[in-house]
CSV table of C-alpha atoms in Angstrom, one decimal:
chain,number,residue,atom,x,y,z
A,1,MET,CA,-18.9,-9.6,29.9
A,2,LYS,CA,-22.3,-11.1,30.6
A,3,PHE,CA,-23.9,-8.6,28.3
A,4,ILE,CA,-21.5,-9.5,25.4
A,5,LEU,CA,-22.1,-13.2,25.9
A,6,LEU,CA,-25.8,-12.7,26.0
A,7,LEU,CA,-25.7,-10.6,22.8
A,8,LEU,CA,-23.6,-13.2,21.0
A,9,SER,CA,-25.8,-16.0,22.1
A,10,LEU,CA,-28.9,-14.2,20.7
A,11,MET,CA,-27.4,-14.1,17.3
A,12,PHE,CA,-26.6,-16.8,14.8
A,13,THR,CA,-24.9,-20.0,15.7
A,14,SER,CA,-21.2,-20.0,16.2
A,15,GLN,CA,-18.9,-17.6,14.4
A,16,VAL,CA,-18.3,-14.2,13.1
A,17,LEU,CA,-16.2,-12.5,10.4
A,18,ALA,CA,-15.5,-9.2,9.0
A,19,TYR,CA,-12.5,-9.8,6.8
A,20,SER,CA,-11.7,-13.2,5.6
A,21,ASN,CA,-8.6,-13.5,7.7
A,22,PHE,CA,-10.7,-13.2,10.9
A,23,ILE,CA,-11.0,-17.0,10.7
A,24,GLY,CA,-7.9,-16.6,12.8
A,25,HIS,CA,-10.1,-15.7,15.7
A,26,GLY,CA,-12.0,-19.0,15.3
A,27,TYR,CA,-14.8,-17.6,13.1
A,28,THR,CA,-15.5,-19.2,9.8
A,29,SER,CA,-18.7,-17.8,8.2
A,30,CYS,CA,-19.2,-14.3,7.0
A,31,LEU,CA,-22.9,-14.4,7.9
A,32,ASN,CA,-22.8,-13.7,11.5
A,33,CYS,CA,-21.0,-10.3,11.1
A,34,HIS,CA,-22.5,-9.3,7.8
A,35,TYR,CA,-26.0,-9.1,6.5
A,36,ASN,CA,-24.7,-10.5,3.2
A,37,PRO,CA,-23.6,-14.2,3.8
A,38,SER,CA,-20.9,-13.8,1.2
A,39,GLY,CA,-19.3,-11.0,3.3
A,40,GLY,CA,-18.8,-7.4,2.5
A,41,GLY,CA,-21.2,-4.5,2.9
A,42,PRO,CA,-22.8,-3.5,6.2
A,43,LEU,CA,-22.1,-5.1,9.4
A,44,ASN,CA,-24.9,-6.4,11.6
A,45,ASP,CA,-25.2,-5.7,15.3
A,46,TYR,CA,-23.2,-8.7,16.2
A,47,GLY,CA,-20.4,-7.7,13.8
A,48,ARG,CA,-20.2,-4.3,15.2
A,49,VAL,CA,-19.9,-5.6,18.8
A,50,VAL,CA,-17.2,-8.1,17.8
A,51,GLY,CA,-15.4,-5.3,16.0
A,52,ALA,CA,-15.4,-3.2,19.1
A,53,THR,CA,-14.6,-5.9,21.7
A,54,LEU,CA,-12.3,-8.3,19.9
A,55,ILE,CA,-10.9,-6.9,16.7
A,56,SER,CA,-10.1,-3.3,17.6
A,57,GLY,CA,-7.7,-2.1,20.2
A,58,ARG,CA,-9.1,-0.3,23.2
A,59,GLY,CA,-6.2,2.2,23.8
A,60,LEU,CA,-8.2,5.2,22.6
A,61,TYR,CA,-11.2,4.5,24.9
A,62,PRO,CA,-11.1,5.8,28.5
A,63,SER,CA,-9.4,3.3,30.7
A,64,SER,CA,-12.5,3.3,32.9
A,65,TRP,CA,-14.7,2.0,30.1
A,66,SER,CA,-15.6,-1.7,30.5
A,67,GLU,CA,-16.0,-4.0,27.6
A,68,GLU,CA,-19.7,-3.8,28.1
A,69,LYS,CA,-19.6,-0.1,27.7
A,70,ILE,CA,-17.5,-0.3,24.6
A,71,ALA,CA,-20.0,-2.8,23.2
A,72,ASP,CA,-22.9,-0.5,24.1
A,73,SER,CA,-21.2,2.2,22.0
A,74,ALA,CA,-20.7,0.0,19.0
A,75,GLY,CA,-23.9,1.2,17.2
A,76,PHE,CA,-24.3,4.0,14.6
A,77,LEU,CA,-22.9,7.3,16.0
A,78,PHE,CA,-21.9,5.6,19.2
A,79,ARG,CA,-25.4,4.9,20.2
A,80,LYS,CA,-27.2,1.8,21.3
A,81,PRO,CA,-30.1,1.3,18.8
A,82,LYS,CA,-33.5,2.0,20.3
A,83,GLN,CA,-35.4,0.0,17.9
A,84,ASP,CA,-34.9,-3.3,16.0
A,85,PHE,CA,-36.1,-2.7,12.5
A,86,LEU,CA,-33.7,0.0,11.1
A,87,ARG,CA,-29.9,0.2,11.0
A,88,THR,CA,-27.9,2.9,9.3
A,89,GLN,CA,-24.2,3.1,8.6
A,90,ILE,CA,-21.7,5.4,6.9
A,91,ASN,CA,-18.5,4.0,5.5
A,92,TYR,CA,-15.4,5.8,4.1
A,93,ARG,CA,-12.2,4.5,2.5
A,94,GLY,CA,-9.5,6.6,1.1
A,95,PHE,CA,-5.8,6.0,0.4
A,96,GLN,CA,-2.6,7.6,-0.6
A,97,LEU,CA,-1.1,5.7,-3.5
A,98,VAL,CA,2.6,6.2,-4.0
A,99,ARG,CA,4.3,4.6,-7.1
A,100,ASN,CA,8.0,4.2,-7.4
A,101,PRO,CA,8.6,5.7,-3.9
A,102,GLY,CA,12.0,7.4,-3.5
A,103,SER,CA,12.6,7.8,-7.2
A,104,SER,CA,13.5,11.3,-8.2
A,105,GLU,CA,12.4,10.6,-11.8
A,106,SER,CA,9.2,8.6,-11.5
A,107,GLU,CA,7.7,8.9,-8.0
A,108,THR,CA,4.0,9.7,-8.2
A,109,LYS,CA,1.6,10.3,-5.4
A,110,GLN,CA,-2.2,10.3,-5.6
A,111,TRP,CA,-4.9,10.5,-3.0
A,112,ILE,CA,-8.0,8.4,-3.9
A,113,ASN,CA,-11.3,8.6,-2.2
A,114,MET,CA,-12.3,5.1,-3.0
A,115,GLN,CA,-15.5,4.7,-1.2
A,116,PHE,CA,-18.0,6.9,0.7
A,117,ASP,CA,-21.2,5.0,1.3
A,118,GLY,CA,-24.5,5.5,3.1
A,119,ARG,CA,-26.1,2.2,4.1
A,120,ALA,CA,-29.6,1.4,5.4
A,121,ILE,CA,-31.0,-1.9,6.5
A,122,LEU,CA,-34.5,-2.7,7.3
A,123,LYS,CA,-34.9,-6.0,9.2
A,124,PHE,CA,-37.8,-7.9,10.6
A,125,GLY,CA,-38.4,-11.1,12.4
A,126,LYS,CA,-36.4,-13.3,14.8
A,127,ASN,CA,-32.7,-13.3,14.1
A,128,ASP,CA,-33.2,-10.7,11.3
A,129,ARG,CA,-35.1,-13.2,9.2
A,130,PHE,CA,-36.2,-10.7,6.6
A,131,ILE,CA,-33.8,-7.9,5.5
A,132,MET,CA,-33.8,-5.2,2.9
A,133,VAL,CA,-30.3,-3.7,2.4
A,134,GLY,CA,-29.4,-0.6,0.4
A,135,ASN,CA,-25.8,0.7,0.0
A,136,TYR,CA,-25.3,3.8,-2.1
A,137,GLY,CA,-22.3,6.0,-2.4
A,138,TYR,CA,-19.4,7.7,-4.0
A,139,ALA,CA,-17.3,5.9,-6.6
A,140,PRO,CA,-14.4,7.7,-8.1
A,141,ARG,CA,-14.7,8.4,-11.8
A,142,PRO,CA,-11.9,6.4,-13.6
A,143,GLN,CA,-9.0,8.4,-14.7
A,144,GLY,CA,-9.6,9.7,-18.2
A,145,ALA,CA,-13.3,8.9,-18.1
A,146,ASP,CA,-15.9,11.3,-19.5
A,147,GLU,CA,-17.0,14.0,-17.2
A,148,ASP,CA,-20.6,13.1,-17.6
A,149,ILE,CA,-20.1,9.7,-16.0
A,150,SER,CA,-21.6,9.8,-12.5
A,151,GLU,CA,-19.4,9.5,-9.4
A,152,TRP,CA,-22.3,7.8,-7.5
A,153,ARG,CA,-23.5,4.3,-7.7
A,154,SER,CA,-25.5,1.7,-5.9
A,155,ARG,CA,-23.0,-0.8,-4.5
A,156,GLU,CA,-25.7,-3.2,-3.5
A,157,HIS,CA,-29.4,-3.4,-2.9
A,158,TYR,CA,-31.1,-6.6,-2.1
A,159,LEU,CA,-33.8,-8.5,-0.2
A,160,GLY,CA,-32.9,-11.4,2.0
A,161,PHE,CA,-35.1,-14.1,3.6
A,162,ARG,CA,-33.9,-16.9,5.9
A,163,ILE,CA,-36.3,-19.7,5.2
A,164,THR,CA,-34.7,-21.6,8.0
A,165,PRO,CA,-31.6,-20.7,10.1
A,166,LYS,CA,-29.6,-22.8,7.7
A,167,LEU,CA,-31.1,-21.7,4.4
A,168,GLY,CA,-31.5,-18.2,3.0
A,169,ILE,CA,-32.5,-16.7,-0.3
A,170,TYR,CA,-31.2,-13.3,-1.4
A,171,THR,CA,-32.1,-11.3,-4.5
A,172,GLY,CA,-31.1,-8.0,-5.9
A,173,LEU,CA,-27.8,-6.3,-6.7
A,174,MET,CA,-24.9,-8.1,-5.0
A,175,ASP,CA,-21.3,-9.2,-5.4
A,176,LYS,CA,-20.7,-12.2,-7.5
A,177,VAL,CA,-20.0,-15.2,-5.3
A,178,PHE,CA,-16.5,-16.5,-6.1
A,179,GLY,CA,-13.4,-17.4,-4.2
A,180,ILE,CA,-12.1,-15.7,-1.1
A,181,LYS,CA,-13.4,-12.1,-0.8
A,182,VAL,CA,-10.2,-10.5,0.2
A,183,ILE,CA,-10.3,-6.8,0.8
A,184,GLU,CA,-7.7,-6.0,-1.9
A,185,HIS,CA,-9.7,-5.4,-5.0
A,186,ILE,CA,-6.5,-5.1,-7.0
A,187,ALA,CA,-5.6,-8.7,-6.1
A,188,TYR,CA,-5.3,-10.9,-9.2
A,189,SER,CA,-7.7,-13.3,-7.5
A,190,ARG,CA,-10.3,-10.6,-7.9
A,191,THR,CA,-9.4,-8.9,-11.1
A,192,LEU,CA,-8.9,-12.0,-13.3
A,193,PRO,CA,-12.3,-13.6,-12.5
A,194,GLN,CA,-13.9,-10.1,-12.6
A,195,VAL,CA,-15.1,-10.0,-9.0
A,196,ALA,CA,-13.6,-6.6,-8.2
A,197,GLN,CA,-15.0,-3.6,-6.4
A,198,ASN,CA,-17.6,-2.6,-9.0
A,199,ASP,CA,-18.6,-6.0,-10.4
A,200,GLN,CA,-21.9,-6.4,-8.6
A,201,VAL,CA,-24.7,-8.1,-10.6
A,202,HIS,CA,-28.5,-8.4,-10.2
A,203,GLY,CA,-29.5,-11.9,-9.4
A,204,VAL,CA,-30.7,-14.5,-7.0
A,205,MET,CA,-28.5,-16.2,-4.4
A,206,ALA,CA,-29.2,-19.2,-2.2
A,207,HIS,CA,-27.1,-19.7,0.9
A,208,TYR,CA,-26.8,-22.8,3.0
A,209,LEU,CA,-25.0,-22.9,6.3
A,210,GLY,CA,-24.6,-26.4,7.8
A,211,ASP,CA,-22.5,-27.8,10.5
A,212,MET,CA,-19.6,-28.7,8.2
A,213,TRP,CA,-20.5,-27.2,4.9
A,214,GLU,CA,-21.3,-23.7,3.8
A,215,MET,CA,-22.5,-23.3,0.2
A,216,MET,CA,-23.8,-20.6,-2.1
A,217,GLY,CA,-25.3,-20.7,-5.6
A,218,GLN,CA,-26.1,-17.6,-7.6
A,219,GLY,CA,-27.7,-16.9,-10.9
A,220,PHE,CA,-27.3,-13.5,-12.3
A,221,VAL,CA,-28.3,-11.3,-15.3
A,222,GLY,CA,-25.5,-8.7,-15.1
A,223,ASN,CA,-25.7,-5.2,-13.8
A,224,LEU,CA,-29.1,-3.9,-15.1
A,225,SER,CA,-27.8,-0.3,-15.3
A,226,GLN,CA,-25.3,-1.4,-18.0
A,227,ASP,CA,-26.2,-1.7,-21.7
A,228,ASP,CA,-27.6,-5.1,-22.3
A,229,ASP,CA,-24.8,-6.2,-24.6
A,230,LEU,CA,-22.3,-5.8,-21.8
A,231,ARG,CA,-24.1,-7.5,-19.0
A,232,MET,CA,-22.5,-10.7,-17.8
A,233,LYS,CA,-25.2,-13.3,-17.4
A,234,GLY,CA,-24.4,-16.6,-15.8
A,235,ALA,CA,-24.1,-18.5,-12.6
A,236,SER,CA,-21.6,-19.3,-9.9
A,237,LEU,CA,-21.2,-21.9,-7.2
A,238,TRP,CA,-19.2,-21.6,-4.0
A,239,ALA,CA,-18.6,-24.2,-1.3
A,240,GLU,CA,-16.5,-24.3,1.8
A,241,ARG,CA,-16.0,-27.2,4.3
A,242,THR,CA,-14.9,-26.9,7.8
A,243,ILE,CA,-11.9,-29.1,8.6
A,244,PHE,CA,-10.3,-29.8,12.0
A,245,ASP,CA,-13.0,-27.6,13.6
A,246,THR,CA,-11.5,-24.2,12.8
A,247,HIS,CA,-10.1,-24.3,9.2
A,248,ARG,CA,-11.9,-24.1,5.9
A,249,VAL,CA,-11.2,-25.5,2.4
A,250,GLY,CA,-13.3,-24.5,-0.6
A,251,THR,CA,-13.9,-24.3,-4.3
A,252,SER,CA,-15.7,-22.0,-6.7
A,253,PHE,CA,-17.0,-22.2,-10.3
A,254,MET,CA,-18.4,-19.4,-12.3
A,255,LYS,CA,-19.6,-19.3,-15.9
A,256,SER,CA,-20.8,-16.1,-17.5
A,257,SER,CA,-21.1,-14.4,-20.9
A,258,ASN,CA,-22.2,-11.3,-22.6
A,259,GLN,CA,-22.5,-10.5,-26.3
A,260,TYR,CA,-18.8,-10.4,-26.8
A,261,LEU,CA,-17.2,-12.7,-24.4
A,262,ASP,CA,-17.6,-16.0,-22.6
A,263,MET,CA,-15.8,-16.5,-19.3
A,264,LEU,CA,-15.2,-19.6,-17.1
A,265,SER,CA,-13.5,-19.3,-13.8
A,266,TYR,CA,-12.6,-21.9,-11.2
A,267,ALA,CA,-10.7,-21.8,-8.0
A,268,ALA,CA,-9.7,-23.8,-5.0
A,269,PHE,CA,-9.0,-22.0,-1.7
A,270,THR,CA,-8.3,-22.4,1.9
A,271,ARG,CA,-8.5,-20.3,5.1
A,272,LEU,CA,-6.5,-21.6,8.0
A,273,ASN,CA,-6.8,-20.6,11.6
A,274,LEU,CA,-3.3,-20.2,13.1
A,275,LYS,CA,-4.8,-19.2,16.5
A,276,ASP,CA,-4.9,-15.9,18.4
A,277,GLY,CA,-6.0,-13.9,15.4
A,278,ALA,CA,-3.3,-15.3,13.1
A,279,ALA,CA,-4.5,-16.7,9.8
A,280,LEU,CA,-3.3,-18.0,6.4
A,281,LEU,CA,-5.4,-17.6,3.2
A,282,GLY,CA,-4.6,-19.3,0.0
A,283,GLU,CA,-6.3,-19.4,-3.4
A,284,PHE,CA,-5.4,-20.9,-6.7
A,285,GLY,CA,-7.5,-20.3,-9.8
A,286,GLN,CA,-7.8,-20.0,-13.5
A,287,THR,CA,-10.0,-17.9,-15.8
A,288,VAL,CA,-10.7,-18.9,-19.4
A,289,LYS,CA,-11.7,-15.9,-21.6
A,290,THR,CA,-13.2,-16.8,-24.9
A,291,PRO,CA,-14.1,-13.8,-27.2
A,292,LYS,CA,-16.9,-14.6,-29.6
A,293,THR,CA,-14.6,-13.8,-32.5
A,294,SER,CA,-11.2,-15.3,-31.5
A,295,ASP,CA,-9.5,-18.0,-29.5
A,296,ALA,CA,-9.6,-18.6,-25.8
A,297,THR,CA,-7.0,-17.2,-23.4
A,298,THR,CA,-6.4,-18.9,-20.1
A,299,SER,CA,-5.0,-16.9,-17.1
A,300,ARG,CA,-3.7,-18.4,-13.9
A,301,TYR,CA,-3.2,-16.9,-10.5
A,302,PHE,CA,-2.5,-17.7,-6.9
A,303,LEU,CA,-2.8,-15.8,-3.7
A,304,LEU,CA,-1.1,-16.4,-0.4
A,305,GLN,CA,-1.8,-14.1,2.6
A,306,THR,CA,-0.6,-14.4,6.1
A,307,TYR,CA,-1.8,-12.5,9.1
A,308,LEU,CA,-0.2,-12.2,12.5
A,309,ARG,CA,-1.7,-10.5,15.5
A,310,PRO,CA,0.9,-9.4,18.0
A,311,THR,CA,-1.7,-7.5,20.1
A,312,ARG,CA,-5.3,-6.7,20.0
A,313,GLY,CA,-6.1,-4.2,17.2
A,314,LEU,CA,-2.9,-4.8,15.3
A,315,TYR,CA,-2.2,-7.2,12.4
A,316,PHE,CA,1.0,-7.8,10.4
A,317,LEU,CA,0.3,-9.0,6.8
A,318,GLY,CA,2.3,-10.8,4.2
A,319,ASN,CA,1.0,-11.0,0.7
A,320,ILE,CA,2.3,-13.1,-2.2
A,321,GLU,CA,0.6,-13.2,-5.6
A,322,TYR,CA,1.3,-14.9,-8.9
A,323,ASN,CA,-0.3,-13.9,-12.2
A,324,GLN,CA,0.2,-15.5,-15.6
A,325,LEU,CA,-2.1,-13.7,-18.1
A,326,ASP,CA,-1.7,-16.2,-20.9
A,327,LEU,CA,-0.7,-19.8,-20.3
A,328,LYS,CA,0.5,-20.0,-23.9
A,329,GLN,CA,3.3,-17.6,-23.0
A,330,GLU,CA,5.9,-18.1,-20.4
A,331,ASP,CA,5.8,-14.6,-19.0
A,332,TYR,CA,4.4,-14.2,-15.5
A,333,THR,CA,4.3,-11.6,-12.7
A,334,MET,CA,5.0,-12.0,-9.0
A,335,ARG,CA,3.7,-9.4,-6.6
A,336,TRP,CA,4.5,-9.5,-2.9
A,337,GLY,CA,4.9,-7.3,0.1
A,338,PRO,CA,4.3,-6.7,3.8
A,339,GLY,CA,1.5,-4.8,5.3
A,340,VAL,CA,0.2,-3.5,8.7
A,341,GLN,CA,-3.4,-3.2,9.7
A,342,TRP,CA,-4.3,-1.2,12.8
A,343,PHE,CA,-7.7,-0.8,14.4
A,344,PRO,CA,-6.9,1.7,17.2
A,345,MET,CA,-10.6,1.6,18.0
A,346,GLN,CA,-13.8,0.5,16.5
A,347,ARG,CA,-14.8,2.6,13.5
A,348,PHE,CA,-11.2,3.3,12.5
A,349,GLU,CA,-8.7,1.4,10.5
A,350,ILE,CA,-5.3,2.4,9.2
A,351,ARG,CA,-3.6,0.2,6.8
A,352,LEU,CA,-0.2,0.2,5.0
A,353,ASP,CA,0.5,-2.2,2.1
A,354,VAL,CA,3.8,-2.3,0.3
A,355,TYR,CA,3.8,-4.0,-3.1
A,356,ASN,CA,6.8,-5.1,-5.2
A,357,SER,CA,6.1,-6.4,-8.7
A,358,ARG,CA,8.5,-8.3,-10.9
A,359,THR,CA,7.8,-9.7,-14.3
A,360,PHE,CA,9.6,-12.8,-15.4
A,361,ALA,CA,10.1,-13.3,-19.1
A,362,PRO,CA,12.4,-15.7,-20.9
A,363,GLN,CA,13.8,-13.2,-23.3
A,364,THR,CA,14.0,-10.0,-21.2
A,365,THR,CA,14.8,-8.6,-17.9
A,366,THR,CA,12.8,-5.7,-16.3
A,367,GLU,CA,13.2,-3.6,-13.3
A,368,ASP,CA,11.0,-4.2,-10.3
A,369,SER,CA,8.2,-1.8,-9.6
A,370,TRP,CA,7.3,-0.6,-6.2
A,371,MET,CA,4.3,1.1,-4.7
A,372,TYR,CA,2.6,1.5,-1.3
A,373,LEU,CA,-0.9,2.3,-0.2
A,374,LEU,CA,-1.7,4.1,3.1
A,375,GLN,CA,-5.3,3.5,3.6
A,376,THR,CA,-7.8,5.1,6.0
A,377,HIS,CA,-11.1,3.4,6.7
A,378,ILE,CA,-13.8,5.0,8.9
A,379,TRP,CA,-17.2,3.6,9.6
A,380,LEU,CA,-19.9,5.2,11.7
B,1,MET,CA,-42.0,-11.0,-0.7
B,2,ILE,CA,-42.6,-11.9,-4.3
B,3,LYS,CA,-44.6,-8.7,-4.7
B,4,LEU,CA,-41.6,-6.7,-3.6
B,5,LEU,CA,-39.2,-8.1,-6.1
B,6,PRO,CA,-39.8,-5.6,-8.8
B,7,LEU,CA,-38.8,-2.9,-6.4
B,8,LEU,CA,-35.3,-4.1,-6.5
B,9,PHE,CA,-34.9,-3.3,-10.1
B,10,ILE,CA,-35.9,0.3,-9.6
B,11,PHE,CA,-32.8,0.9,-7.6
B,12,VAL,CA,-30.3,0.4,-10.4
B,13,SER,CA,-26.8,1.9,-10.3
B,14,CYS,CA,-26.0,5.3,-11.6
B,15,GLN,CA,-22.3,4.8,-12.5
B,16,ASP,CA,-22.2,1.5,-14.4
B,17,ILE,CA,-18.5,1.1,-15.1
B,18,ASN,CA,-17.1,-2.3,-14.2
B,19,SER,CA,-14.8,-5.0,-15.5
B,20,ASN,CA,-16.9,-5.5,-18.6
B,21,SER,CA,-17.4,-1.9,-19.7
B,22,SER,CA,-14.7,-2.3,-22.4
B,23,ASP,CA,-15.8,-5.7,-23.8
B,24,LYS,CA,-17.3,-4.1,-26.9
B,25,LEU,CA,-14.1,-2.2,-27.6
B,26,LEU,CA,-11.9,-5.3,-27.0
B,27,TYR,CA,-14.0,-8.0,-28.6
B,28,GLY,CA,-16.6,-6.2,-30.7
B,29,PRO,CA,-16.6,-4.8,-34.2
B,30,SER,CA,-14.1,-2.0,-34.6
B,31,ASN,CA,-15.1,1.6,-35.1
B,32,LEU,CA,-11.7,3.2,-35.0
B,33,THR,CA,-10.9,6.4,-36.8
B,34,GLY,CA,-7.4,7.9,-37.4
B,35,SER,CA,-4.3,7.4,-39.3
B,36,THR,CA,-3.1,4.2,-40.9
B,37,GLN,CA,-0.4,3.9,-38.3
B,38,PHE,CA,-2.9,4.2,-35.5
B,39,ARG,CA,-5.1,1.5,-36.9
B,40,ALA,CA,-2.0,-0.7,-37.2
B,41,ALA,CA,-1.0,0.1,-33.6
B,42,PHE,CA,-4.4,-0.4,-32.0
B,43,PRO,CA,-4.6,-4.2,-32.2
B,44,ILE,CA,-1.3,-4.3,-30.3
B,45,ILE,CA,-2.7,-2.1,-27.7
B,46,GLN,CA,-5.7,-4.3,-27.5
B,47,ASN,CA,-3.6,-7.5,-27.1
B,48,ARG,CA,-0.9,-6.1,-24.9
B,49,CYS,CA,-2.4,-3.3,-22.8
B,50,ALA,CA,-6.1,-3.5,-22.7
B,51,ASN,CA,-6.4,-6.5,-20.4
B,52,CYS,CA,-5.4,-4.1,-17.6
B,53,HIS,CA,-6.1,-0.7,-19.1
B,54,THR,CA,-9.8,-1.2,-19.3
B,55,SER,CA,-10.9,-1.8,-15.8
B,56,ASN,CA,-12.0,0.9,-13.6
B,57,ILE,CA,-9.1,0.4,-11.3
B,58,HIS,CA,-6.3,1.1,-13.7
B,59,ASP,CA,-6.2,4.0,-16.1
B,60,PRO,CA,-8.9,2.8,-18.6
B,61,TRP,CA,-8.1,3.5,-22.2
B,62,SER,CA,-11.4,2.2,-23.6
B,63,GLY,CA,-12.6,5.5,-24.8
B,64,TYR,CA,-9.5,6.5,-26.7
B,65,MET,CA,-10.7,5.8,-30.2
B,66,ASN,CA,-8.6,8.4,-32.1
B,67,GLU,CA,-5.2,10.0,-31.8
B,68,GLN,CA,-6.4,13.2,-30.3
B,69,ASP,CA,-7.9,11.3,-27.3
B,70,TRP,CA,-4.5,9.8,-26.6
B,71,ALA,CA,-2.8,13.2,-26.8
B,72,ASP,CA,-5.5,14.8,-24.6
B,73,GLN,CA,-4.8,12.3,-21.9
B,74,GLY,CA,-1.0,13.1,-22.0
B,75,LEU,CA,-0.1,9.6,-23.2
B,76,VAL,CA,1.4,10.6,-26.4
B,77,VAL,CA,3.1,13.8,-27.8
B,78,PHE,CA,2.8,14.2,-31.5
B,79,GLY,CA,6.0,13.1,-33.2
B,80,ASP,CA,7.9,13.0,-29.9
B,81,THR,CA,8.4,9.4,-28.7
B,82,ALA,CA,10.9,10.5,-26.0
B,83,ASN,CA,8.2,12.5,-24.3
B,84,SER,CA,5.3,10.2,-24.9
B,85,LYS,CA,4.5,8.4,-21.7
B,86,PHE,CA,2.8,5.6,-23.7
B,87,ILE,CA,6.2,4.8,-25.2
B,88,THR,CA,8.5,5.5,-22.3
B,89,ARG,CA,6.7,3.2,-20.0
B,90,ILE,CA,7.3,0.2,-22.4
B,91,ILE,CA,9.8,-2.3,-21.0
B,92,ASN,CA,13.4,-1.6,-21.9
B,93,TYR,CA,12.7,1.7,-23.6
B,94,GLY,CA,12.1,4.4,-20.9
B,95,GLY,CA,13.6,5.1,-17.5
B,96,GLY,CA,13.3,3.2,-14.2
B,97,ASP,CA,9.5,2.9,-14.3
B,98,SER,CA,9.4,1.3,-17.7
B,99,ASN,CA,7.6,-1.9,-16.7
B,100,MET,CA,4.8,-2.2,-19.3
B,101,PRO,CA,3.1,-4.4,-20.3
B,102,GLU,CA,3.2,-5.6,-16.7
B,103,GLY,CA,2.9,-9.4,-16.6
B,104,LEU,CA,3.6,-10.0,-20.3
B,105,GLY,CA,7.3,-9.2,-20.6
B,106,ALA,CA,8.8,-7.1,-23.4
B,107,LEU,CA,7.1,-6.6,-26.7
B,108,PRO,CA,8.3,-8.3,-29.8
B,109,ASP,CA,10.5,-6.0,-31.9
B,110,ALA,CA,7.9,-5.8,-34.7
B,111,GLU,CA,5.1,-4.7,-32.4
B,112,TYR,CA,7.4,-2.2,-30.7
B,113,ASP,CA,8.4,-0.7,-34.0
B,114,THR,CA,4.7,-0.4,-35.0
B,115,LEU,CA,4.0,1.6,-31.9
B,116,LEU,CA,7.0,3.9,-32.4
B,117,GLU,CA,6.0,4.5,-36.0
B,118,TRP,CA,2.5,5.5,-34.9
B,119,VAL,CA,3.7,8.1,-32.3
B,120,GLU,CA,6.4,9.4,-34.6
B,121,ASN,CA,3.8,10.0,-37.4
B,122,ILE,CA,0.8,11.2,-35.5
B,123,PRO,CA,-0.6,14.1,-37.5
B,124,PRO,CA,-0.6,17.2,-35.3
């Protein structure tokens, strides 16, 4: 235990995070577990140790292993790093997607290798003051896309420099900073503002981490590998404030445009610590899309997620989403469902999500649609 | 550090599909080819379907600029609406999984008829 406390004390100030819901463990900021302060991408040494000794179960480890030994094995390929300047990681996610389960007419099953990344991080200085991050890997070719479209892409590559422990500057290809970065990239809160799995942009981001406030501002010029007319250029602002010591409330704005479309998105969100790993996440937002040649359409969404942690390594999820694509129409969709997230040991996650979708329209009735995802996540 | 910045832009992505890949199709000048019925149906597809069927996470239709593309993807069967997935998935027309366009409710009758007319008259 002394080793863990020593390691934690050597890292940044107070808190850790891997998924947004880990605020339920009392951790508020993404920075301490991720190199990217907006979360996502490779975990730093601290995040790996926390993943091993707090988040994941220990049932698959030999019972004789102490927490210190588990922490020592948290590095790449179960090794404790022998140097400070280079870290490597491998990350895989795949899932079985079943639509209309149980239907003799319309059940479909599909295995999708969603992500298979190799990551390398060069870091120098006290508390990893200067970092270079590269994250390259497999990205499935969309169904029906041309065969000559590559199945490999850079998910992120950027430089980061902490001017002070509170202030950092990052530049390169990164996720757009907006809202709660929930892991479900099909969530309406990610698809409507266009901050989904492959929506990274080249730009510059400033990050401030104060005692009560955490803020990010980002200017971006789109993904430079895209044709210039499609690149979304713009800026976003993100701010969260700690309330009652362990909860967060926040807001985001993002304005962007390319040759065909202007977009404005704004959201308010909260992450509440319900203690002992339990958490509640909520986000409400709207996106205004204005094509250059036609009128604007405003979409509205909300997201509510609950997490309960009955035992170490196991989380029960509840997910409720609302999506109204066009506020000028009355039609809207609700999607909800339970889920289970299990970390039997560090490096291994199994997750089941069930989704029920129902569209509400004044003139028609429609049958519900059902699907479930059984996801495997392995990181080395 | 400033001297290193240009290095970042060497490492650009290989696959570049993202949420904006279909903006030219959706909002740019049209370059459609095909039958009169297809060109009548396409604006409905743009308005009712493309909001979801363009992103990389959900069966993108952005490249289907003529009728053969739609047939090649198994979405339509020439002259056969009952076996055209594109039609049978429309709310209140097909079987239990007819829930499209998800989030927008059922199509107005006129739009629905335009889509039917297109598939019924696709030249083989």
